[in-house]
XYZ file of C-alpha atoms in Angstrom:
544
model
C 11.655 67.851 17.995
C 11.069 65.501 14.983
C 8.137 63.542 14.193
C 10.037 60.419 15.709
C 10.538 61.991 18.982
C 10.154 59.429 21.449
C 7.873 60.079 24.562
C 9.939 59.750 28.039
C 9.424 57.033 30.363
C 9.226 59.179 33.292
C 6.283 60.848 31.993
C 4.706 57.519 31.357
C 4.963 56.455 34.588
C 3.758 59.466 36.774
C 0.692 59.423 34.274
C 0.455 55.860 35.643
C 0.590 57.046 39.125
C -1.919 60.139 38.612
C -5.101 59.707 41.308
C -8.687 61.852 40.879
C -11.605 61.980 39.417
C -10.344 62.881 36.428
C -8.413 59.890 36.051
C -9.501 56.202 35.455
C -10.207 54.342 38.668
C -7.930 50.935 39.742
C -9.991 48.170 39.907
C -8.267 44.967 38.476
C -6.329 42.021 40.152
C -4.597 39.371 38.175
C -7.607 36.908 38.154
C -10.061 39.582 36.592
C -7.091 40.187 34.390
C -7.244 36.566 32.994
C -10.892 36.303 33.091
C -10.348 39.767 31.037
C -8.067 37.424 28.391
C -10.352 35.100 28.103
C -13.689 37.414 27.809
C -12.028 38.507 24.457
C -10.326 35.065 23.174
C -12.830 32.765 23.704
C -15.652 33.605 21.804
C -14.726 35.280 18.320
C -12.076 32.597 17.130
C -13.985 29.005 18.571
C -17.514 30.451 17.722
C -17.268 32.329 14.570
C -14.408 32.603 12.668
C -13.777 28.661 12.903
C -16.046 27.629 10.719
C -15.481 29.909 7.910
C -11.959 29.446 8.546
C -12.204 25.515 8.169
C -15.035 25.444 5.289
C -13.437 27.487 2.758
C -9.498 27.416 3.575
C -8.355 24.726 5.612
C -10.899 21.998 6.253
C -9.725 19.775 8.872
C -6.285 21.081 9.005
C -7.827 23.836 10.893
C -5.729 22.600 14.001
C -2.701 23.118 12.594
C -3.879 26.976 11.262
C -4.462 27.446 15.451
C -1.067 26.427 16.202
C 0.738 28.176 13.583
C -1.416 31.091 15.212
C -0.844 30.134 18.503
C 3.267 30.140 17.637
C 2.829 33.685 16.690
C 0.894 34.714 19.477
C 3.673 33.825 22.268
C 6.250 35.747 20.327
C 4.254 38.480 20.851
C 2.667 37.901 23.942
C 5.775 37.488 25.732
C 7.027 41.147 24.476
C 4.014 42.720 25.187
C 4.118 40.977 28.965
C 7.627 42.760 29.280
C 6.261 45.817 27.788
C 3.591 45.824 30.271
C 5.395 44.979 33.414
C 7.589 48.699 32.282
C 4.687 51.109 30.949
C 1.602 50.111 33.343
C -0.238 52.897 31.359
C -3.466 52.933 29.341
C -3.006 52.439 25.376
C -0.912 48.955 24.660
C 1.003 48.578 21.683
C 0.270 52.891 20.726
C 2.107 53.621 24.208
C 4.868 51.476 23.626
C 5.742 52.565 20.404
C 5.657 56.294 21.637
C 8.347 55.446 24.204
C 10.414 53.272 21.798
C 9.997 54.403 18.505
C 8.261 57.768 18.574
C 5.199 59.555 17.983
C 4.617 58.774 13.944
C 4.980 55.324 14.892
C 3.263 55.183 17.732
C 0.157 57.381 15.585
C 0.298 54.751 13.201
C -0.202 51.801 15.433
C -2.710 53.800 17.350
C -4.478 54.102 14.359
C -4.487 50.209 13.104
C -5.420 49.402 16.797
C -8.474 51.549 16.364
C -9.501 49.225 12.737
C -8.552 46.410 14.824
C -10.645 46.693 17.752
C -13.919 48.449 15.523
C -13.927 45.495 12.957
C -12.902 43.080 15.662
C -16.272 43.896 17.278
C -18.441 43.927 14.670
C -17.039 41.018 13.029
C -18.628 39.530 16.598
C -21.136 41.137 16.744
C -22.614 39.835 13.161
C -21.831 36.112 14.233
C -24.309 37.042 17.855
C -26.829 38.043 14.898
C -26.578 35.166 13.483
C -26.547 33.342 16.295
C -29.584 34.229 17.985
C -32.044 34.168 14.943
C -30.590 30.566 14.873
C -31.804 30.544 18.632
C -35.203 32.228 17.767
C -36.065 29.871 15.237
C -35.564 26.606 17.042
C -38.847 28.590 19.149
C -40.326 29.369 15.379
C -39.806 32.589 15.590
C -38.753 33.780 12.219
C -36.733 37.643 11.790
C -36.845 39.213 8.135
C -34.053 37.859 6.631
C -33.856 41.751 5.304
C -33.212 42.798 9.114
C -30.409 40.283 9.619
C -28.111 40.593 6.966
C -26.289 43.297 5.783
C -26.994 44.664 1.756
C -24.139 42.502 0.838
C -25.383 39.818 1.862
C -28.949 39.793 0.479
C -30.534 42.163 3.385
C -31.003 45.707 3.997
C -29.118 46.004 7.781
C -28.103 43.415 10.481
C -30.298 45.305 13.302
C -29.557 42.650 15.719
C -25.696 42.676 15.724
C -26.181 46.686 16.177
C -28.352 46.312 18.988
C -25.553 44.029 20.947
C -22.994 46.833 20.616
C -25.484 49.593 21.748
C -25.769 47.324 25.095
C -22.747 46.814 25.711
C -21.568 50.018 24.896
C -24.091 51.306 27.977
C -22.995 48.652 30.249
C -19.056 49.709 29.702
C -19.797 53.499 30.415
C -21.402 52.749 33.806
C -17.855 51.779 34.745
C -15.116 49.052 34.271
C -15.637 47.608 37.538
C -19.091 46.495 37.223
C -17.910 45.418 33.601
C -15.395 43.338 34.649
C -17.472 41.218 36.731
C -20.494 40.807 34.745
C -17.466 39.488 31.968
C -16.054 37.270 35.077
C -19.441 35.465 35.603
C -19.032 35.085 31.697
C -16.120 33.615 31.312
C -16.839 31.155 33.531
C -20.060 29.907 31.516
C -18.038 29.944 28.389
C -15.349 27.823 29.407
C -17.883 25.469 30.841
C -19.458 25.606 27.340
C -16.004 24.628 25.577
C -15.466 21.985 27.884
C -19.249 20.603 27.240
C -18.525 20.661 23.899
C -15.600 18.788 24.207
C -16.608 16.542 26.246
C -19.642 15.083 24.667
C -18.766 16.011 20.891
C -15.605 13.779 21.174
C -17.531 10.147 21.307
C -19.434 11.600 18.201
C -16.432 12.316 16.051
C -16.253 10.404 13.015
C -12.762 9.825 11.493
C -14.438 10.091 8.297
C -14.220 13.399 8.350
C -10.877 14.320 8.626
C -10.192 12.559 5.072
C -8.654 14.480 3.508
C -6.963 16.189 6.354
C -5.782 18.891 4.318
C -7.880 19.181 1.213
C -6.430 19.817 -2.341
C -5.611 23.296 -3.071
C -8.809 24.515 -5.488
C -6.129 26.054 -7.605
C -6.505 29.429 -6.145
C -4.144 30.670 -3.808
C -5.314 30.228 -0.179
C -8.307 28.026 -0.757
C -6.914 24.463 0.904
C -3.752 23.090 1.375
C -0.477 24.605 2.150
C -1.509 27.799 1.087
C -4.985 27.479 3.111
C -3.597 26.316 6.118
C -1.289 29.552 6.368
C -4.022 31.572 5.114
C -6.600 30.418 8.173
C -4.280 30.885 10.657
C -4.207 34.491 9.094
C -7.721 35.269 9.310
C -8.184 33.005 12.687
C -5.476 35.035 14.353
C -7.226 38.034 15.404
C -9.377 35.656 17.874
C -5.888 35.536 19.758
C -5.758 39.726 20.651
C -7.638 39.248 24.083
C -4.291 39.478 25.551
C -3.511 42.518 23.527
C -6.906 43.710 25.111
C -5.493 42.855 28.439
C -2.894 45.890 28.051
C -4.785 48.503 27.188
C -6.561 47.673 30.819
C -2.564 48.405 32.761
C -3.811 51.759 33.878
C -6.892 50.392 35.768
C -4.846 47.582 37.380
C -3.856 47.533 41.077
C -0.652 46.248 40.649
C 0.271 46.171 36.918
C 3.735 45.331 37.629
C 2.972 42.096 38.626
C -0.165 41.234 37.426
C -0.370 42.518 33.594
C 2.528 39.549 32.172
C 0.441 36.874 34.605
C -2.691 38.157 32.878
C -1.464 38.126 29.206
C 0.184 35.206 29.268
C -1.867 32.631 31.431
C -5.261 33.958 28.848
C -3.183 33.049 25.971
C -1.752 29.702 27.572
C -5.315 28.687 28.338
C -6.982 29.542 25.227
C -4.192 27.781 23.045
C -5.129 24.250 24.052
C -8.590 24.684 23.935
C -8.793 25.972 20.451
C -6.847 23.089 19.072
C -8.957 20.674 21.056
C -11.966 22.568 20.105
C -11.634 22.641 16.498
C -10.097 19.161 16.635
C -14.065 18.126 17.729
C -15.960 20.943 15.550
C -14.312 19.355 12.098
C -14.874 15.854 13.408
C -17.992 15.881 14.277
C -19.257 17.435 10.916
C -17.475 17.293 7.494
C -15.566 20.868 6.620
C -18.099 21.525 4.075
C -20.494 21.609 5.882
C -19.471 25.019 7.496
C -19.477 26.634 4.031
C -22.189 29.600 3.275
C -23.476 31.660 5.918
C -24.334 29.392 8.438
C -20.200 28.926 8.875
C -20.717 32.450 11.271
C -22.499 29.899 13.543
C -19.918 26.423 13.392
C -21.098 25.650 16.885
C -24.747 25.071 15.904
C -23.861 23.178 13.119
C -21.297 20.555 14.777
C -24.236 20.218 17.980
C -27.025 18.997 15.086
C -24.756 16.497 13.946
C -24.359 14.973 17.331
C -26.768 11.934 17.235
C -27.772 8.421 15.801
C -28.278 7.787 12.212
C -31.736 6.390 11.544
C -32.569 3.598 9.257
C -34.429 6.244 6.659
C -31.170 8.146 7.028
C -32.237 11.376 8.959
C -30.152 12.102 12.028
C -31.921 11.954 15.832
C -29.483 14.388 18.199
C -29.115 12.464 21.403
C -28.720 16.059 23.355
C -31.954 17.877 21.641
C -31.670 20.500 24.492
C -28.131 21.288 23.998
C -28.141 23.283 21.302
C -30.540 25.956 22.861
C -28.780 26.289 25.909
C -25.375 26.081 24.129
C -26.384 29.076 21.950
C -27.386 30.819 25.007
C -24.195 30.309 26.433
C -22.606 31.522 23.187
C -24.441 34.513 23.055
C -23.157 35.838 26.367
C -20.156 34.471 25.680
C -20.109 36.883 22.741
C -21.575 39.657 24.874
C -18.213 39.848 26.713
C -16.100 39.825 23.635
C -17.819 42.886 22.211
C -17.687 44.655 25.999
C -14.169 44.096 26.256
C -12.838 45.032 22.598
C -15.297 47.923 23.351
C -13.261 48.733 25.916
C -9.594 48.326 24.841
C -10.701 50.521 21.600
C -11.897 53.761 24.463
C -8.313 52.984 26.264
C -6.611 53.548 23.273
C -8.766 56.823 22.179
C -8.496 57.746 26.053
C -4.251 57.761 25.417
C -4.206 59.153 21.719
C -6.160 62.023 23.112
C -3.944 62.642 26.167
C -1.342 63.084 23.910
C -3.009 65.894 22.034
C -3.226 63.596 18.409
C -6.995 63.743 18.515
C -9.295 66.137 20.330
C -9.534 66.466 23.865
C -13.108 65.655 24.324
C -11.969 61.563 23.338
C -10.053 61.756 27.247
C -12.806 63.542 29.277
C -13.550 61.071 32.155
C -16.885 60.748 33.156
C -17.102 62.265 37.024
C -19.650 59.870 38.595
C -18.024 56.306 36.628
C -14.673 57.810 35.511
C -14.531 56.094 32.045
C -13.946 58.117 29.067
C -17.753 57.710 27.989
C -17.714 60.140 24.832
C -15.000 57.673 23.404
C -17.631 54.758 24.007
C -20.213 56.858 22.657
C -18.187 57.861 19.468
C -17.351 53.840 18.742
C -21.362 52.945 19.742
C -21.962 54.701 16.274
C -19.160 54.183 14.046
C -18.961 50.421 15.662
C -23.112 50.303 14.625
C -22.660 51.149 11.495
C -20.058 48.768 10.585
C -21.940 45.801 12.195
C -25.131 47.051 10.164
C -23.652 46.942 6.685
C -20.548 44.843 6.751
C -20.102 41.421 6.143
C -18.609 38.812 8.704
C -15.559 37.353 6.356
C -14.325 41.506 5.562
C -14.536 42.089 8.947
C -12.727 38.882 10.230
C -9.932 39.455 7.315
C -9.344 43.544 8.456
C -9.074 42.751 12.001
C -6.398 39.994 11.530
C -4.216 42.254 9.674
C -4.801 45.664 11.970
C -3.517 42.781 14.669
C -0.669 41.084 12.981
C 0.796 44.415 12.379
C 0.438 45.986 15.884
C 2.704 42.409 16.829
C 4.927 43.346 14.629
C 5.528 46.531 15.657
C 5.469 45.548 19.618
C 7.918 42.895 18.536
C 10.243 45.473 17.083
C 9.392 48.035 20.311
C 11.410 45.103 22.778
C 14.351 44.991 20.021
C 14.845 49.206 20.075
C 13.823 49.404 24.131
C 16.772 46.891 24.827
C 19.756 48.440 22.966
C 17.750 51.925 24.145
C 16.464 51.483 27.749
C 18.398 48.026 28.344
C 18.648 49.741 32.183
C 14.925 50.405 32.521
C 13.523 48.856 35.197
C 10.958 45.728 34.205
C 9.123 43.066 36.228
C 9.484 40.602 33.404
C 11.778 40.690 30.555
C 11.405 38.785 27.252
C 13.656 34.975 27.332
C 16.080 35.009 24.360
C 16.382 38.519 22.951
C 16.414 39.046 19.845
C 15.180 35.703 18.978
C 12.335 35.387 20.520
C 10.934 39.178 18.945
C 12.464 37.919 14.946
C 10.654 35.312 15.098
C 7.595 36.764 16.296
C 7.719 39.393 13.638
C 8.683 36.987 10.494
C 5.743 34.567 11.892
C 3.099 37.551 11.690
C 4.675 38.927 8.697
C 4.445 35.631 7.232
C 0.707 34.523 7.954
C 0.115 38.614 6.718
C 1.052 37.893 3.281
C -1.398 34.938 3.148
C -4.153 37.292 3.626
C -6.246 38.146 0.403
C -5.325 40.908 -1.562
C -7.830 43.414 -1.191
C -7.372 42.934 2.480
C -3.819 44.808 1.819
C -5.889 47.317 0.105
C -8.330 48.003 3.016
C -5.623 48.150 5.573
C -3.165 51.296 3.418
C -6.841 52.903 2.552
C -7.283 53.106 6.432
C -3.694 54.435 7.028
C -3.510 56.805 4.495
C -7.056 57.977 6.194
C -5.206 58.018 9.632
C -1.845 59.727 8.190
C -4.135 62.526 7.210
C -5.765 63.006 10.459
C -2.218 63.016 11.826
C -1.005 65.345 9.047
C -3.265 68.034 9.549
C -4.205 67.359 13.120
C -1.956 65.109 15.502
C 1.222 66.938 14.685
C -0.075 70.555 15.110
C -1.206 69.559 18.544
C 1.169 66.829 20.181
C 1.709 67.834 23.890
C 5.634 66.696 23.206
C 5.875 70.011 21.003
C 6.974 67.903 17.924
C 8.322 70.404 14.836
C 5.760 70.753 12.242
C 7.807 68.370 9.656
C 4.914 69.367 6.794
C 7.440 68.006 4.074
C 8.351 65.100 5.532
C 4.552 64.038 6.217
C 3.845 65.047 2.854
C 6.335 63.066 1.210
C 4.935 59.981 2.972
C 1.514 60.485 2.584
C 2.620 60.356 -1.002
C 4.511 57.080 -0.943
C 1.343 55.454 0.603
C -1.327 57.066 -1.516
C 1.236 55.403 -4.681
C 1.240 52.065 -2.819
C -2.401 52.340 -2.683
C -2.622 52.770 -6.227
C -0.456 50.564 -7.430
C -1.897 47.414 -5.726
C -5.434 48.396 -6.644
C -4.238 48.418 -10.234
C -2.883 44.861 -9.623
C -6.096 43.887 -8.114
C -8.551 45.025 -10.598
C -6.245 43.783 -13.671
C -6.509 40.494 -12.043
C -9.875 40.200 -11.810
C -11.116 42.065 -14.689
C -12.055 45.624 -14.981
C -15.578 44.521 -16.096
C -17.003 43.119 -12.781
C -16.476 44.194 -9.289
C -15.212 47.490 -10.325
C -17.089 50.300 -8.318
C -14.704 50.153 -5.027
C -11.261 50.337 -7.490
C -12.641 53.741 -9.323
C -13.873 54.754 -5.898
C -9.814 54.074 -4.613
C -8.542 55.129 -7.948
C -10.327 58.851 -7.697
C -8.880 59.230 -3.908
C -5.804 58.072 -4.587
C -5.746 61.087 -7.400
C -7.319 63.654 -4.951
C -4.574 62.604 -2.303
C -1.567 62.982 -4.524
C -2.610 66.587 -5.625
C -3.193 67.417 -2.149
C 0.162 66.328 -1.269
C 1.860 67.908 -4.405
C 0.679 71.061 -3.028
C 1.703 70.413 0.523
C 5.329 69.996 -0.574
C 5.125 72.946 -2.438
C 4.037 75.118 0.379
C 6.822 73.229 2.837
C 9.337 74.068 0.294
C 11.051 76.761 2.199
């Protein structure tokens, strides 16, 4: 067997049926599906990334960046819904790849969905930080600013956005069920939040604001118009993978047939119209700008202090004084379920990769009394930690967008292979208008990926060629499908990546000057030279 050997449906589907305590338990109908959608979506794209988003890309034209998104997103969600109603097994877009496109594929896309779903929450978990010392102070109480922000941002470690993913990290090992509806009761605040917001933010909107609608491009790429539009529904994008998140739940679903497309695609249907709406009220209600620096992790408390009547000495009275504290409150469970469910989809995936035999075994032990795989929770609890301690919000934001434009892609491609394939397997729900509906989802996420900055790119191989090590040396020696040790082969593409990574940080550092910034390009530079020797030597003991 190759290292493209594709793993069979049937065995998919009777690990889907497996029962025990060794297995995870069946808890979810389609309504804690949705409310499972909507944990994730709303939450990390209307009160975070929006405001950076807006204030230094595309200012007003923000709406249109969540509908370009949004376009993208039901490409995708509608393959992943078919996917889901065929394979109702734990691991989303890393199990379908293995049964469509084989197990190198599928380990890569395993591997991005474990950036995606790390940064993703502790990209949230720095706006809750920054959220609730917002919340603190309005009750002057002050936090060091040294405890709140990580050392690129002025501080020594973001304690509080650590803290958050330590709790809910706890909570999820006591057991999905109790999760689910502590993120139900949740959900339902946080929609009555958006709505709120709506609501009373719309009679305070001042057309004003939205002149210019889409501000002059600065002269650098991707900071306003065109090229900031496309470039903010890039980074906004990753709000959108709740119903990505709702996959990776199929194997703890009571009916997954019939209730993982309903779940995937009512989340994303709802959470389309109110990020447009919501944005539509956040820029109108305060000017773009004023969601640059910092305070853009926290839009909503921004847009709520400019709600009110201008007095004559030109200070601003808010009309709702006591919505902002109970607003933030709101937010900051709100955000609470976003971490607990990302939490979650990035143990589902570990629980799957580890089945397989890619990583060690430990990552799919099931805990006897709650049956979740708690040493995967415990393993993201401190690599998840330590990314929300020293890691800025906008890195994180950018890294999870791309980890999830290119797990779309590669679903999008999975429905194109499975129908010339499998087009006789049976499925609940099948994708309208193959092949166009999966081309254009993959030219739409391709498109908003190369609007992403560069050193984003750069991030994103660095992590693969990581992961293409782990598989090199690792994953294939111990795949449960027997794959042929294909040492050449793996060598000869760890070396094409490790020369892509190379190349573009050359680029990167010749364009901004090998005087400043420089520390992280020798640091690439000096493993990029380590990894080709190690590969040079790989091929020549594969030779044979």
């Amino acid at each position: 067997m190759t290292i493209f050997q594709r793993k069979p449906i049937s065995i998919l589907l009777s690990e889907a049926k497996e029962k025990g305590e060794h297995t995870l338990k069946k808890t979810l109908g389609p309504y804690k599906l949705i409310a499972l959608g909507l944990g994730a979506i709303i939450g990390a794209g209307l009160f975070s990334i929006t405001g950076i988003a807006a204030g230094n890309y595309a200012g007003p034209a923000i709406t249109v960046s969540f509908v370009i998104a949004a376009t993208g997103c039901c490409f995708t969600g509608l393959c992943y819904a078919e996917f889901a109603s065929m394979l109702p097994v734990a691991g989303s877009a890393y199990t379908y790849s293995y049964a469509t496109l084989g197990e190198f594929i599928a380990w890569v896309i395993g591997w991005d969905l474990v950036l995606e779903y790390s940064v993703a929450s502790s990209m949230v978990s720095i706006s809750w930080s920054r959220y609730i010392v917002k919340l603190l102070e309005s009750f002057q109480i002050y936090l060091p600013p040294e405890l709140t922000l990580c050392p690129w941002e002025g501080g020594i470690a973001n304690l509080p956005a650590a803290f958050i993913i330590l709790l809910m990290s706890l909570l999820l090992i006591r057991g999905t069920e109790g999760s689910s509806w502590v993120n139900s009761i949740i959900v339902i605040l946080k929609l009555s939040v958006v709505l709120i917001f709506i609501f009373l933010g719309w009679k305070f909107i001042d057309s004003d604001n939205y002149v210019p609608f889409i501000p002059e491009n600065t002269g650098t790429w991707g900071e306003y118009g065109f090229s900031g539009i496309i470039r903010a529904a890039a980074i906004v994008f990753f709000a959108f993978i709740g119903f990505d998140a709702v996959s990776t739940a199929a194997q703890e679903t009571k009916n997954p047939k019939r209730d993982m497309p309903i779940g995937i695609l009512a989340s994303l249907a709802i959470c389309v119209v109110l990020y447009v709406l919501f944005a539509y009220v956040m820029t109108g209600v305060a000017h773009y700008t004023a969601f640059q620096g910092r305070d853009g992790i926290a839009p909503v408390a921004i847009a709520i202090d400019r709600m009110g009547m201008l007095l004559p000495d030109g200070s601003l009275q808010p009309t709702y004084p006591w919505l902002n504290k109970a607003i933030i409150l709101a937010i900051l469970a709100g955000y609470s379920s976003v971490i607990l469910v990302m939490l979650m989809g990035q143990s589902r995936i570990f629980y799957s990769i580890s089945r397989d035999g890619l990583i060690p075994k430990l990552f799919s032990e099931v805990h006897k009394k709650y049956r979740t795989p708690y040493k995967s929770n415990l393993l993201f609890l401190l690599l998840i930690s330590i990314f929300a301690l020293f890691i800025p919000a906008n890195v994180a934001g950018e890294l999870t967008s791309i980890g999830t434009l290119l797990a779309f892609i590669i679903v999008s491609i999975g429905i194109l292979v499975m129908r010339k394939k499998m087009p006789d397997a049976p499925r609940t729900f099948k994708t309208p208008w193959v092949p166009v509906v999966p081309l254009l989802g993959i030219l739409t996420c391709l498109f908003m990926m190369v609007f992403l900055p560069f050193d984003t790119w750069i991030r994103l191989i660095l992590w693969m060629l990581t992961g293409h090590d782990i598989y090199m040396f690792y994953g294939s020696k111990h795949s449960k499908l027997g794959v042929k040790k294909e040492g050449k082969l793996l060598a000869q593409i760890g070396l094409g990546i490790t020369s892509l990574l190379l190349v573009l940080t050359m680029i990167h550092q010749t364009r901004i000057g090998w005087n400043s910034g420089n520390a992280f390009s020798v640091f690439l530079l000096i493993f990029s030279v380590c990894h080709i020797l190690l590969y040079i030597i790989q091929l020549q003991k594969n030779k044979k």
